[in-house]
Tab-separated table of C-alpha atoms in Angstrom:
chain	number	residue	atom	x	y	z
I	1	MET	CA	-8.986	19.119	-22.034
I	2	LEU	CA	-5.305	19.513	-22.941
I	3	LYS	CA	-4.965	22.437	-20.576
I	4	LYS	CA	-6.503	20.388	-17.794
I	5	ILE	CA	-4.004	17.597	-18.406
I	6	LYS	CA	-1.146	20.069	-18.404
I	7	ALA	CA	-2.309	21.394	-15.052
I	8	ASP	CA	-1.858	17.876	-13.628
I	9	PHE	CA	1.854	18.147	-14.312
I	10	ASN	CA	2.760	20.673	-11.651
I	11	LEU	CA	6.312	20.613	-10.324
I	12	LEU	CA	5.629	18.302	-7.379
I	13	ALA	CA	3.763	15.850	-9.616
I	14	VAL	CA	6.670	15.913	-12.074
I	15	LEU	CA	9.122	15.218	-9.249
I	16	LEU	CA	6.946	12.356	-8.060
I	17	ILE	CA	7.398	10.567	-11.404
I	18	PRO	CA	11.088	9.569	-10.916
I	19	ILE	CA	10.255	8.406	-7.383
I	20	GLY	CA	7.357	6.300	-8.640
I	21	ILE	CA	9.482	4.761	-11.388
I	22	ALA	CA	12.252	3.960	-8.919
I	23	VAL	CA	9.641	2.382	-6.598
I	24	ASN	CA	8.583	0.141	-9.499
I	25	PHE	CA	12.159	-1.082	-9.855
I	26	VAL	CA	12.934	-1.352	-6.149
I	27	GLY	CA	9.628	-3.121	-5.435
I	28	PHE	CA	10.555	-5.722	-8.015
I	29	GLN	CA	14.047	-6.027	-6.555
I	30	VAL	CA	12.837	-6.432	-2.959
I	31	ALA	CA	10.292	-9.033	-4.102
I	32	GLN	CA	13.179	-10.922	-5.714
I	33	ILE	CA	15.362	-10.679	-2.590
I	34	LEU	CA	12.503	-11.981	-0.445
I	35	ARG	CA	11.922	-14.702	-3.065
I	36	LEU	CA	8.244	-13.827	-3.427
I	37	PRO	CA	6.562	-15.538	-6.378
I	38	ILE	CA	5.063	-12.240	-7.599
I	39	PHE	CA	6.639	-9.258	-9.378
I	40	LEU	CA	5.291	-6.189	-7.514
I	41	ASP	CA	6.722	-3.971	-10.240
I	42	THR	CA	3.818	-1.542	-10.678
I	43	ILE	CA	3.544	-0.171	-7.128
I	44	GLY	CA	5.013	3.203	-8.114
I	45	THR	CA	2.712	3.558	-11.113
I	46	ILE	CA	-0.351	2.771	-8.999
I	47	LEU	CA	0.793	5.184	-6.265
I	48	ILE	CA	1.204	7.995	-8.782
I	49	GLY	CA	-2.193	7.233	-10.295
I	50	VAL	CA	-3.842	7.323	-6.870
I	51	ILE	CA	-2.448	10.650	-5.691
I	52	ALA	CA	-1.437	12.519	-8.866
I	53	GLY	CA	-4.045	11.321	-11.332
I	54	PRO	CA	-4.249	9.081	-14.391
I	55	TRP	CA	-2.242	11.225	-16.823
I	56	VAL	CA	0.835	11.533	-14.634
I	57	ALA	CA	0.648	7.763	-14.039
I	58	LEU	CA	0.467	7.196	-17.791
I	59	VAL	CA	3.709	9.110	-18.318
I	60	ALA	CA	5.355	7.296	-15.398
I	61	ALA	CA	4.368	3.932	-16.899
I	62	LEU	CA	5.707	4.915	-20.304
I	63	ILE	CA	9.072	5.947	-18.861
I	64	THR	CA	9.270	2.888	-16.585
I	65	ASN	CA	8.940	0.551	-19.536
I	66	SER	CA	11.295	2.633	-21.669
I	67	ILE	CA	13.967	2.318	-18.998
I	68	THR	CA	13.322	-1.421	-18.707
I	69	ALA	CA	13.801	-1.530	-22.477
I	70	ILE	CA	17.369	-0.281	-22.074
I	71	PHE	CA	18.126	-3.515	-20.242
I	72	ASN	CA	15.738	-5.790	-22.114
I	73	PRO	CA	13.778	-4.368	-25.047
I	74	VAL	CA	11.801	-7.548	-25.701
I	75	TYR	CA	9.174	-6.807	-23.077
I	76	PHE	CA	8.536	-3.244	-24.267
I	77	PRO	CA	5.099	-4.138	-25.784
I	78	TYR	CA	3.827	-4.511	-22.205
I	79	VAL	CA	4.089	-0.737	-21.891
I	80	VAL	CA	0.404	-0.712	-22.885
I	81	THR	CA	-0.444	-2.815	-19.823
I	82	SER	CA	1.435	-0.538	-17.439
I	83	MET	CA	-0.192	2.553	-18.912
I	84	ALA	CA	-3.648	0.990	-18.572
I	85	ILE	CA	-2.885	0.094	-14.938
I	86	GLY	CA	-1.794	3.681	-14.224
I	87	VAL	CA	-4.874	5.219	-15.795
I	88	GLY	CA	-7.092	2.644	-14.094
I	89	ALA	CA	-5.591	3.407	-10.678
I	90	GLY	CA	-6.086	7.125	-11.287
I	91	LEU	CA	-9.740	6.734	-12.191
I	92	LEU	CA	-10.443	4.373	-9.273
I	93	SER	CA	-8.916	6.931	-6.939
I	94	LYS	CA	-10.970	9.726	-8.468
I	95	TYR	CA	-14.203	7.878	-7.693
I	96	GLY	CA	-13.159	7.180	-4.112
I	97	MET	CA	-12.452	3.500	-4.592
I	98	LEU	CA	-9.451	3.582	-2.257
I	99	SER	CA	-11.170	5.225	0.678
I	100	ASN	CA	-11.358	2.088	2.847
I	101	ILE	CA	-9.713	-1.294	2.899
I	102	PHE	CA	-12.692	-3.159	1.484
I	103	LYS	CA	-12.989	-0.865	-1.523
I	104	THR	CA	-9.224	-1.054	-1.946
I	105	ILE	CA	-9.374	-4.835	-2.369
I	106	ILE	CA	-12.142	-4.366	-4.971
I	107	SER	CA	-9.870	-1.843	-6.713
I	108	GLY	CA	-7.086	-4.428	-6.662
I	109	LEU	CA	-9.380	-6.882	-8.431
I	110	VAL	CA	-10.391	-4.254	-10.991
I	111	ILE	CA	-6.728	-3.504	-11.715
I	112	THR	CA	-6.071	-7.241	-12.020
I	113	ALA	CA	-8.849	-7.412	-14.613
I	114	ILE	CA	-7.332	-4.473	-16.523
I	115	ALA	CA	-3.875	-6.054	-16.440
I	116	VAL	CA	-5.140	-9.443	-17.638
I	117	VAL	CA	-7.312	-8.062	-20.430
I	118	VAL	CA	-4.569	-5.807	-21.770
I	119	SER	CA	-1.558	-8.085	-21.338
I	120	SER	CA	-3.013	-11.371	-22.601
I	121	PRO	CA	-3.404	-10.260	-26.248
I	122	ILE	CA	0.203	-8.987	-26.130
I	123	THR	CA	1.416	-12.330	-24.800
I	124	VAL	CA	-0.453	-14.253	-27.483
I	125	LEU	CA	0.231	-12.005	-30.472
I	126	PHE	CA	3.843	-11.010	-29.791
I	127	PHE	CA	5.165	-14.086	-28.030
I	128	GLY	CA	2.763	-16.852	-29.036
I	129	GLY	CA	1.634	-17.382	-25.450
I	130	ALA	CA	4.847	-17.750	-23.444
I	131	THR	CA	7.411	-15.261	-22.265
I	132	GLY	CA	9.578	-17.498	-20.133
I	133	ASN	CA	8.395	-16.430	-16.673
I	134	THR	CA	6.484	-18.465	-14.119
I	135	SER	CA	3.139	-18.009	-15.847
I	136	SER	CA	4.494	-19.751	-18.966
I	137	ALA	CA	4.639	-23.047	-17.115
I	138	ILE	CA	1.009	-22.595	-16.045
I	139	THR	CA	0.041	-21.676	-19.603
I	140	ALA	CA	1.759	-24.794	-20.907
I	141	THR	CA	-0.102	-26.922	-18.357
I	142	PHE	CA	-3.450	-25.506	-19.466
I	143	LEU	CA	-2.531	-26.067	-23.114
I	144	ALA	CA	-1.532	-29.658	-22.412
I	145	MET	CA	-4.918	-30.119	-20.741
I	146	GLY	CA	-6.467	-29.219	-24.070
I	147	GLN	CA	-7.455	-25.575	-23.603
I	148	ASN	CA	-6.985	-23.253	-26.545
I	149	ILE	CA	-4.260	-20.638	-26.462
I	150	TRP	CA	-6.465	-17.699	-25.423
I	151	GLY	CA	-8.106	-19.585	-22.582
I	152	ALA	CA	-4.748	-20.854	-21.353
I	153	VAL	CA	-3.060	-17.434	-21.417
I	154	PHE	CA	-6.044	-15.722	-19.770
I	155	SER	CA	-6.272	-18.293	-16.977
I	156	SER	CA	-2.546	-18.257	-16.217
I	157	ALA	CA	-2.487	-14.436	-16.302
I	158	ILE	CA	-5.343	-14.267	-13.771
I	159	ILE	CA	-3.546	-16.691	-11.451
I	160	THR	CA	-0.246	-14.771	-11.514
I	161	GLU	CA	-1.676	-11.249	-11.562
I	162	ILE	CA	-4.311	-11.433	-8.861
I	163	ALA	CA	-1.975	-11.671	-5.852
I	164	ASP	CA	0.463	-9.239	-7.443
I	165	LYS	CA	-2.037	-6.451	-8.049
I	166	VAL	CA	-4.075	-6.842	-4.857
I	167	VAL	CA	-0.903	-6.701	-2.734
I	168	SER	CA	0.369	-3.697	-4.728
I	169	VAL	CA	-2.866	-1.756	-4.289
I	170	LEU	CA	-3.028	-2.594	-0.579
I	171	LEU	CA	0.535	-1.376	-0.092
I	172	VAL	CA	-0.328	1.854	-1.895
I	173	TYR	CA	-3.398	2.250	0.328
I	174	PHE	CA	-1.280	1.977	3.491
I	175	VAL	CA	1.446	4.251	2.131
I	176	VAL	CA	-1.026	6.949	1.126
I	177	LYS	CA	-2.559	6.770	4.589
I	178	SER	CA	0.835	7.622	6.095
I	179	ILE	CA	1.709	10.507	3.777
I	180	SER	CA	1.552	13.882	5.507
I	181	ASP	CA	-1.443	16.155	4.906
I	182	ARG	CA	0.945	18.929	3.946
I	183	TYR	CA	2.163	16.903	0.964
I	184	LEU	CA	-1.219	15.440	0.061
I	185	SER	CA	-2.761	18.896	-0.082
I	186	LYS	CA	-0.519	19.679	-3.040
I	187	MET	CA	-1.493	16.589	-5.052
I	188	LYS	CA	-4.456	16.306	-7.426
I	189	TYR	CA	-6.390	13.662	-5.476
I	190	GLY	CA	-4.605	14.309	-2.183
I	191	HIS	CA	-7.657	15.888	-0.535
I	192	LEU	CA	-9.412	12.507	-0.708
I	193	TYR	CA	-6.869	11.006	1.680
I	194	MET	CA	-6.178	13.842	4.119
I	195	LYS	CA	-6.774	13.096	7.787
I	196	LYS	CA	-8.339	16.471	8.560
I	197	LYS	CA	-11.849	16.095	7.294
I	198	ASN	CA	-12.838	19.769	7.164
I	199	THR	CA	-10.800	20.154	3.988
I	200	LYS	CA	-13.373	22.250	2.178
I	201	ASN	CA	-13.444	24.880	4.890
I	202	SER	CA	-9.688	25.005	5.243
I	203	LYS	CA	-9.359	25.433	1.501
I	204	LYS	CA	-11.732	28.396	1.616
I	205	ASN	CA	-9.760	29.846	4.473
I	206	ASP	CA	-6.543	29.477	2.520
I	207	GLN	CA	-7.983	31.372	-0.387
I	208	ALA	CA	-9.393	34.058	1.849
I	209	SER	CA	-6.181	34.724	3.709
Z	1	MET	CA	35.002	13.774	-31.366
Z	2	ASN	CA	34.399	10.099	-31.888
Z	3	GLN	CA	35.771	8.843	-35.201
Z	4	ASN	CA	34.025	5.482	-35.246
Z	5	PRO	CA	31.682	5.464	-38.291
Z	6	ILE	CA	28.796	3.887	-36.345
Z	7	LEU	CA	29.181	5.552	-32.963
Z	8	SER	CA	29.528	9.043	-34.428
Z	9	LEU	CA	26.093	8.873	-36.089
Z	10	HIS	CA	23.311	11.031	-34.671
Z	11	PRO	CA	21.286	9.131	-32.012
Z	12	LEU	CA	18.090	9.526	-34.015
Z	13	THR	CA	19.730	7.978	-37.097
Z	14	LYS	CA	20.472	4.916	-34.978
Z	15	PHE	CA	16.966	4.930	-33.493
Z	16	TYR	CA	15.326	5.142	-36.932
Z	17	PHE	CA	17.483	2.209	-38.011
Z	18	ALA	CA	16.046	0.056	-35.196
Z	19	LEU	CA	12.528	1.194	-36.165
Z	20	PHE	CA	13.329	0.458	-39.812
Z	21	ILE	CA	14.260	-3.147	-38.949
Z	22	THR	CA	11.055	-3.481	-36.887
Z	23	VAL	CA	8.847	-2.286	-39.742
Z	24	SER	CA	10.698	-4.330	-42.361
Z	25	VAL	CA	10.247	-7.654	-40.540
Z	26	ILE	CA	6.558	-6.882	-40.064
Z	27	ILE	CA	6.130	-6.229	-43.802
Z	28	VAL	CA	8.146	-9.222	-45.019
Z	29	PRO	CA	6.652	-12.440	-43.652
Z	30	ASN	CA	9.601	-14.652	-44.596
Z	31	TYR	CA	11.501	-15.888	-41.541
Z	32	ILE	CA	14.789	-16.196	-43.443
Z	33	PHE	CA	14.647	-12.445	-44.110
Z	34	ALA	CA	14.134	-11.707	-40.407
Z	35	TYR	CA	16.902	-14.095	-39.341
Z	36	ALA	CA	19.206	-12.496	-41.934
Z	37	TRP	CA	19.087	-9.230	-39.980
Z	38	PHE	CA	20.969	-10.849	-37.141
Z	39	PRO	CA	24.334	-11.261	-38.972
Z	40	VAL	CA	23.907	-7.702	-40.285
Z	41	LEU	CA	23.487	-6.422	-36.730
Z	42	MET	CA	26.503	-8.473	-35.642
Z	43	ILE	CA	28.633	-6.780	-38.307
Z	44	ILE	CA	27.424	-3.353	-37.188
Z	45	ALA	CA	28.192	-4.284	-33.573
Z	46	ALA	CA	31.668	-5.439	-34.600
Z	47	VAL	CA	32.367	-2.185	-36.463
Z	48	ALA	CA	31.150	-0.202	-33.438
Z	49	LYS	CA	33.399	-2.403	-31.237
Z	50	VAL	CA	30.517	-3.541	-29.029
Z	51	ALA	CA	30.286	-7.099	-30.417
Z	52	LYS	CA	31.194	-8.736	-27.105
Z	53	PRO	CA	28.659	-6.965	-24.829
Z	54	PHE	CA	26.076	-7.236	-27.621
Z	55	ILE	CA	26.377	-11.014	-27.873
Z	56	SER	CA	26.573	-11.617	-24.132
Z	57	PHE	CA	23.460	-9.461	-23.693
Z	58	ILE	CA	21.556	-11.469	-26.299
Z	59	LEU	CA	22.625	-14.758	-24.730
Z	60	LYS	CA	21.502	-13.548	-21.331
Z	61	THR	CA	18.158	-11.991	-22.249
Z	62	LEU	CA	16.920	-13.301	-25.581
Z	63	MET	CA	18.050	-16.919	-25.883
Z	64	ILE	CA	15.838	-18.428	-23.157
Z	65	LEU	CA	12.823	-16.509	-24.392
Z	66	LEU	CA	13.397	-17.638	-27.992
Z	67	VAL	CA	13.773	-21.282	-26.988
Z	68	ILE	CA	10.596	-21.194	-24.879
Z	69	VAL	CA	8.563	-19.391	-27.537
Z	70	PHE	CA	9.764	-21.814	-30.190
Z	71	LEU	CA	8.988	-24.934	-28.149
Z	72	MET	CA	5.550	-23.608	-27.189
Z	73	GLN	CA	4.650	-23.143	-30.844
Z	74	LEU	CA	6.135	-26.458	-31.853
Z	75	PHE	CA	4.134	-28.397	-29.274
Z	76	PHE	CA	0.915	-26.465	-28.966
Z	77	TYR	CA	0.208	-24.564	-32.189
Z	78	PRO	CA	-2.918	-26.100	-33.724
Z	79	GLY	CA	-2.189	-27.828	-37.050
Z	80	GLU	CA	-2.998	-30.863	-39.171
Z	81	ASP	CA	0.321	-31.793	-40.757
Z	82	VAL	CA	2.006	-33.946	-38.095
Z	83	ILE	CA	5.738	-34.324	-38.636
Z	84	GLY	CA	6.684	-36.131	-35.457
Z	85	SER	CA	5.719	-36.787	-31.885
Z	86	TRP	CA	7.312	-36.694	-28.470
Z	87	TRP	CA	5.773	-38.099	-25.307
Z	88	ILE	CA	2.077	-37.031	-25.429
Z	89	PHE	CA	2.634	-34.156	-27.870
Z	90	ASP	CA	2.325	-34.006	-31.648
Z	91	LEU	CA	4.751	-31.804	-33.539
Z	92	THR	CA	3.109	-30.116	-36.506
Z	93	HIS	CA	4.494	-28.453	-39.596
Z	94	GLU	CA	2.305	-25.400	-38.919
Z	95	GLY	CA	3.715	-25.138	-35.402
Z	96	LEU	CA	7.266	-25.341	-36.717
Z	97	MET	CA	6.614	-22.592	-39.285
Z	98	HIS	CA	4.824	-20.354	-36.779
Z	99	GLY	CA	7.602	-20.914	-34.258
Z	100	LEU	CA	10.252	-19.963	-36.793
Z	101	SER	CA	8.464	-16.819	-37.959
Z	102	LEU	CA	7.687	-15.675	-34.394
Z	103	THR	CA	11.218	-16.253	-33.073
Z	104	SER	CA	12.820	-14.694	-36.152
Z	105	ARG	CA	10.872	-11.494	-35.567
Z	106	ILE	CA	11.553	-11.392	-31.831
Z	107	LEU	CA	15.249	-11.938	-32.549
Z	108	ALA	CA	15.411	-9.237	-35.249
Z	109	ILE	CA	13.488	-6.565	-33.334
Z	110	GLY	CA	14.925	-7.451	-29.928
Z	111	SER	CA	18.539	-7.496	-31.085
Z	112	ALA	CA	18.043	-4.288	-33.093
Z	113	PHE	CA	17.049	-2.430	-29.930
Z	114	ILE	CA	19.651	-4.184	-27.781
Z	115	LEU	CA	22.259	-2.983	-30.266
Z	116	PHE	CA	20.709	0.492	-30.288
Z	117	PHE	CA	21.183	0.862	-26.548
Z	118	ARG	CA	24.768	-0.473	-26.802
Z	119	ILE	CA	25.778	2.157	-29.383
Z	120	VAL	CA	23.909	5.168	-28.039
Z	121	ASP	CA	24.347	7.077	-24.815
Z	122	VAL	CA	20.982	7.537	-23.093
Z	123	LYS	CA	21.906	11.160	-22.399
Z	124	ASP	CA	22.447	11.806	-26.118
Z	125	PHE	CA	19.216	10.056	-27.028
Z	126	VAL	CA	17.185	12.105	-24.541
Z	127	LYS	CA	18.783	15.283	-25.873
Z	128	ALA	CA	17.906	14.232	-29.426
Z	129	LEU	CA	14.295	13.651	-28.404
Z	130	GLU	CA	14.262	17.067	-26.790
Z	131	ASP	CA	15.538	18.590	-30.053
Z	132	ILE	CA	12.584	17.122	-31.964
Z	133	GLY	CA	10.003	18.470	-29.549
Z	134	MET	CA	9.909	16.535	-26.275
Z	135	PRO	CA	9.420	19.035	-23.417
Z	136	PRO	CA	12.619	19.655	-21.383
Z	137	THR	CA	10.726	18.493	-18.294
Z	138	GLY	CA	10.517	15.058	-19.916
Z	139	ALA	CA	14.277	15.003	-20.388
Z	140	TYR	CA	14.735	15.968	-16.748
Z	141	ILE	CA	12.405	13.167	-15.598
Z	142	VAL	CA	14.233	10.476	-17.578
Z	143	LEU	CA	17.733	11.531	-16.540
Z	144	SER	CA	16.906	12.080	-12.886
Z	145	THR	CA	15.127	8.713	-12.785
Z	146	LEU	CA	18.307	7.008	-13.964
Z	147	GLN	CA	20.114	8.645	-11.051
Z	148	ILE	CA	17.448	7.924	-8.457
Z	149	ILE	CA	17.051	4.188	-9.166
Z	150	PRO	CA	20.521	3.072	-7.917
Z	151	GLU	CA	20.201	5.522	-5.018
Z	152	MET	CA	16.892	4.024	-3.901
Z	153	ARG	CA	18.211	0.484	-4.389
Z	154	ARG	CA	20.974	1.228	-1.890
Z	155	GLN	CA	18.484	2.830	0.450
Z	156	SER	CA	16.162	-0.195	0.301
Z	157	ASN	CA	19.054	-2.448	1.324
Z	158	THR	CA	19.829	-0.168	4.251
Z	159	ILE	CA	16.195	-0.169	5.368
Z	160	MET	CA	15.997	-3.939	5.062
Z	161	GLU	CA	19.101	-4.370	7.223
Z	162	ALA	CA	17.684	-1.928	9.753
Z	163	GLN	CA	14.364	-3.774	9.905
Z	164	LYS	CA	16.212	-7.064	10.366
Z	165	THR	CA	17.949	-5.690	13.454
Z	166	ARG	CA	14.532	-4.670	14.760
Z	167	GLY	CA	13.428	-8.267	14.406
Z	168	VAL	CA	11.573	-8.274	11.083
Z	169	GLU	CA	12.203	-11.703	9.623
Z	170	THR	CA	13.242	-11.979	5.993
Z	171	ASP	CA	13.717	-15.756	5.940
Z	172	GLY	CA	11.208	-18.494	6.500
Z	173	SER	CA	7.851	-19.372	5.003
Z	174	LEU	CA	6.249	-17.432	2.188
Z	175	ILE	CA	3.941	-15.568	4.573
Z	176	VAL	CA	6.869	-14.486	6.774
Z	177	ARG	CA	8.816	-13.224	3.756
Z	178	ALA	CA	5.762	-11.488	2.310
Z	179	LYS	CA	5.242	-9.710	5.625
Z	180	ALA	CA	8.777	-8.290	5.434
Z	181	PHE	CA	7.888	-6.578	2.159
Z	182	PHE	CA	5.716	-3.914	3.752
Z	183	PRO	CA	8.183	-2.599	6.404
Z	184	THR	CA	10.879	-2.400	3.734
Z	185	LEU	CA	8.990	-0.516	1.080
Z	186	THR	CA	6.788	1.799	3.123
Z	187	PRO	CA	9.612	3.832	4.785
Z	188	LEU	CA	11.463	3.942	1.477
Z	189	ILE	CA	8.489	5.428	-0.383
Z	190	LEU	CA	7.628	7.881	2.389
Z	191	SER	CA	11.175	9.212	2.755
Z	192	SER	CA	11.575	9.524	-1.018
Z	193	ILE	CA	8.320	11.429	-1.291
Z	194	ALA	CA	9.423	13.776	1.471
Z	195	SER	CA	12.654	14.473	-0.409
Z	196	THR	CA	10.782	15.718	-3.482
Z	197	GLU	CA	9.743	18.879	-1.655
Z	198	GLU	CA	13.384	19.834	-1.089
Z	199	ARG	CA	14.178	19.011	-4.678
Z	200	ALA	CA	11.311	21.232	-5.817
Z	201	ILE	CA	12.735	24.176	-3.893
Z	202	THR	CA	16.204	23.590	-5.367
Z	203	LEU	CA	14.846	23.409	-8.896
Z	204	GLU	CA	12.636	26.455	-8.454
Z	205	SER	CA	15.600	28.499	-7.208
Z	206	ARG	CA	17.203	27.696	-10.560
Z	207	ALA	CA	14.113	28.802	-12.522
Z	208	PHE	CA	13.123	25.275	-13.532
Z	209	SER	CA	9.535	26.120	-14.377
Z	210	ALA	CA	10.192	29.631	-15.661
Z	211	PRO	CA	8.717	30.141	-19.117
Z	212	GLY	CA	11.073	30.828	-22.005
Z	213	LYS	CA	13.600	28.988	-24.097
Z	214	LYS	CA	16.046	26.722	-22.288
Z	215	THR	CA	19.661	26.589	-23.354
Z	216	SER	CA	21.681	23.417	-23.099
Z	217	LEU	CA	25.382	22.797	-22.513
Z	218	HIS	CA	25.072	19.483	-24.310
Z	219	LYS	CA	24.856	19.867	-28.105
Z	220	LEU	CA	24.378	17.276	-30.827
Z	221	THR	CA	25.451	17.776	-34.425
Z	222	LYS	CA	23.821	16.346	-37.524
Z	223	ARG	CA	26.125	15.500	-40.402
Z	224	PRO	CA	24.975	15.089	-44.038
Z	225	ILE	CA	24.816	11.306	-43.599
Z	226	ASP	CA	22.348	11.759	-40.735
Z	227	ARG	CA	20.044	13.632	-43.097
Z	228	VAL	CA	20.361	11.093	-45.925
Z	229	LEU	CA	20.051	7.792	-44.053
Z	230	PRO	CA	16.480	8.260	-42.710
Z	231	TRP	CA	15.288	8.875	-46.273
Z	232	VAL	CA	17.094	5.736	-47.405
Z	233	TYR	CA	15.180	3.764	-44.743
Z	234	ILE	CA	11.874	5.265	-45.848
Z	235	GLY	CA	12.700	4.508	-49.483
Z	236	ILE	CA	13.430	0.853	-48.720
Z	237	ILE	CA	10.262	0.536	-46.625
Z	238	ILE	CA	8.135	1.953	-49.458
Z	239	GLY	CA	9.879	-0.434	-51.849
Z	240	LEU	CA	9.089	-3.389	-49.568
Z	241	ILE	CA	5.428	-2.353	-49.247
Z	242	ILE	CA	5.085	-2.059	-53.034
Z	243	TRP	CA	6.763	-5.459	-53.432
Z	244	ARG	CA	4.393	-7.020	-50.888
Z	245	VAL	CA	1.201	-5.493	-52.297
Z	246	PHE	CA	1.790	-5.788	-56.038
Z	247	LEU	CA	4.015	-8.814	-56.508
């Protein structure tokens, strides 16, 4: 098991990690510049999960949140959410859930569910339900309407996460479609997304030659 | 060599101190204890001559969060003992207490780590982690990420400007702005991914993944105080646990 995980971390996968982390930050920044109401700060993690596997994505998520912690350590507990998203994206990719656009949207919903289930307890237990972003206002509205704290945090998390994660996964789907076969062939799950469909034969040929 | 008594400590000694504060406020439920850490951290920041950035950082990042968390608890925490009311909300004693204990902990832990990153150089910290067993590849990932982020930020601005000249609109309704997101990010990701292959060749030519011990130009020294202090933290933590369980 450990050896298998170590094999995931080949040099190209390792070099993909800084790129993925930077994409997380830049995605967030571009979303801010365009004044979009969503964060889009896990695109890099999802991308790594989809082409390099769940374990590499887990490490990328851990480092992303550690670097965020340099600037604002308060949100570090959400590292668990990012890691779950990375692993989730990796597993969805493994079972071919990003092979067409319809499945990709389903994957986006699954990742939303993961994000909500993992982040809501953190929001309630560490911050008492509000962290000062847009979803806090929604949470407060639900609470004022008489919902209990768990219901309010869950509902507001679903509302804010669903667009965020579905858009992120769709973007990853389109990006992966445009990555060259040459690069994909070196990634763990790359063969699932290569345009040449006779991959098995070409692999055999490679080994033979 | 740095002569400042705080700054010259080993990075791990500083890191364990932040962890020590975290554990201590979890063990001791009293909010006065957790709030009391803040002046202590201020004194440490003053000695390390980072008081000004430390405080401005806390005002910028922590204050809003603390106010929101506190108000949420005050208004919405379920409780019986009503101490006042405002508009349609009842303020309860339980909410006040929960708000105080939650914010005191966020303040103590948050400011401990904010201070940690003011008094430690990330490069030193990564090296220290490497010394206690993190693989050198991990150190490379962290440090190269810190370099790549500003680089890619610049690149994303360039791409956005370029797309604007092509006629991609970045102003207007939400849908129009959302549509601009894809043509900005896709080329950025694809070009960055392509660059990793070149980087791989460069690193390989310098024996990056060759087995064997790696030597480092950057060395950290541990002084006697760096060996003693972690044990002092552990001692105090054990003392606090005993106090909590038996008294």
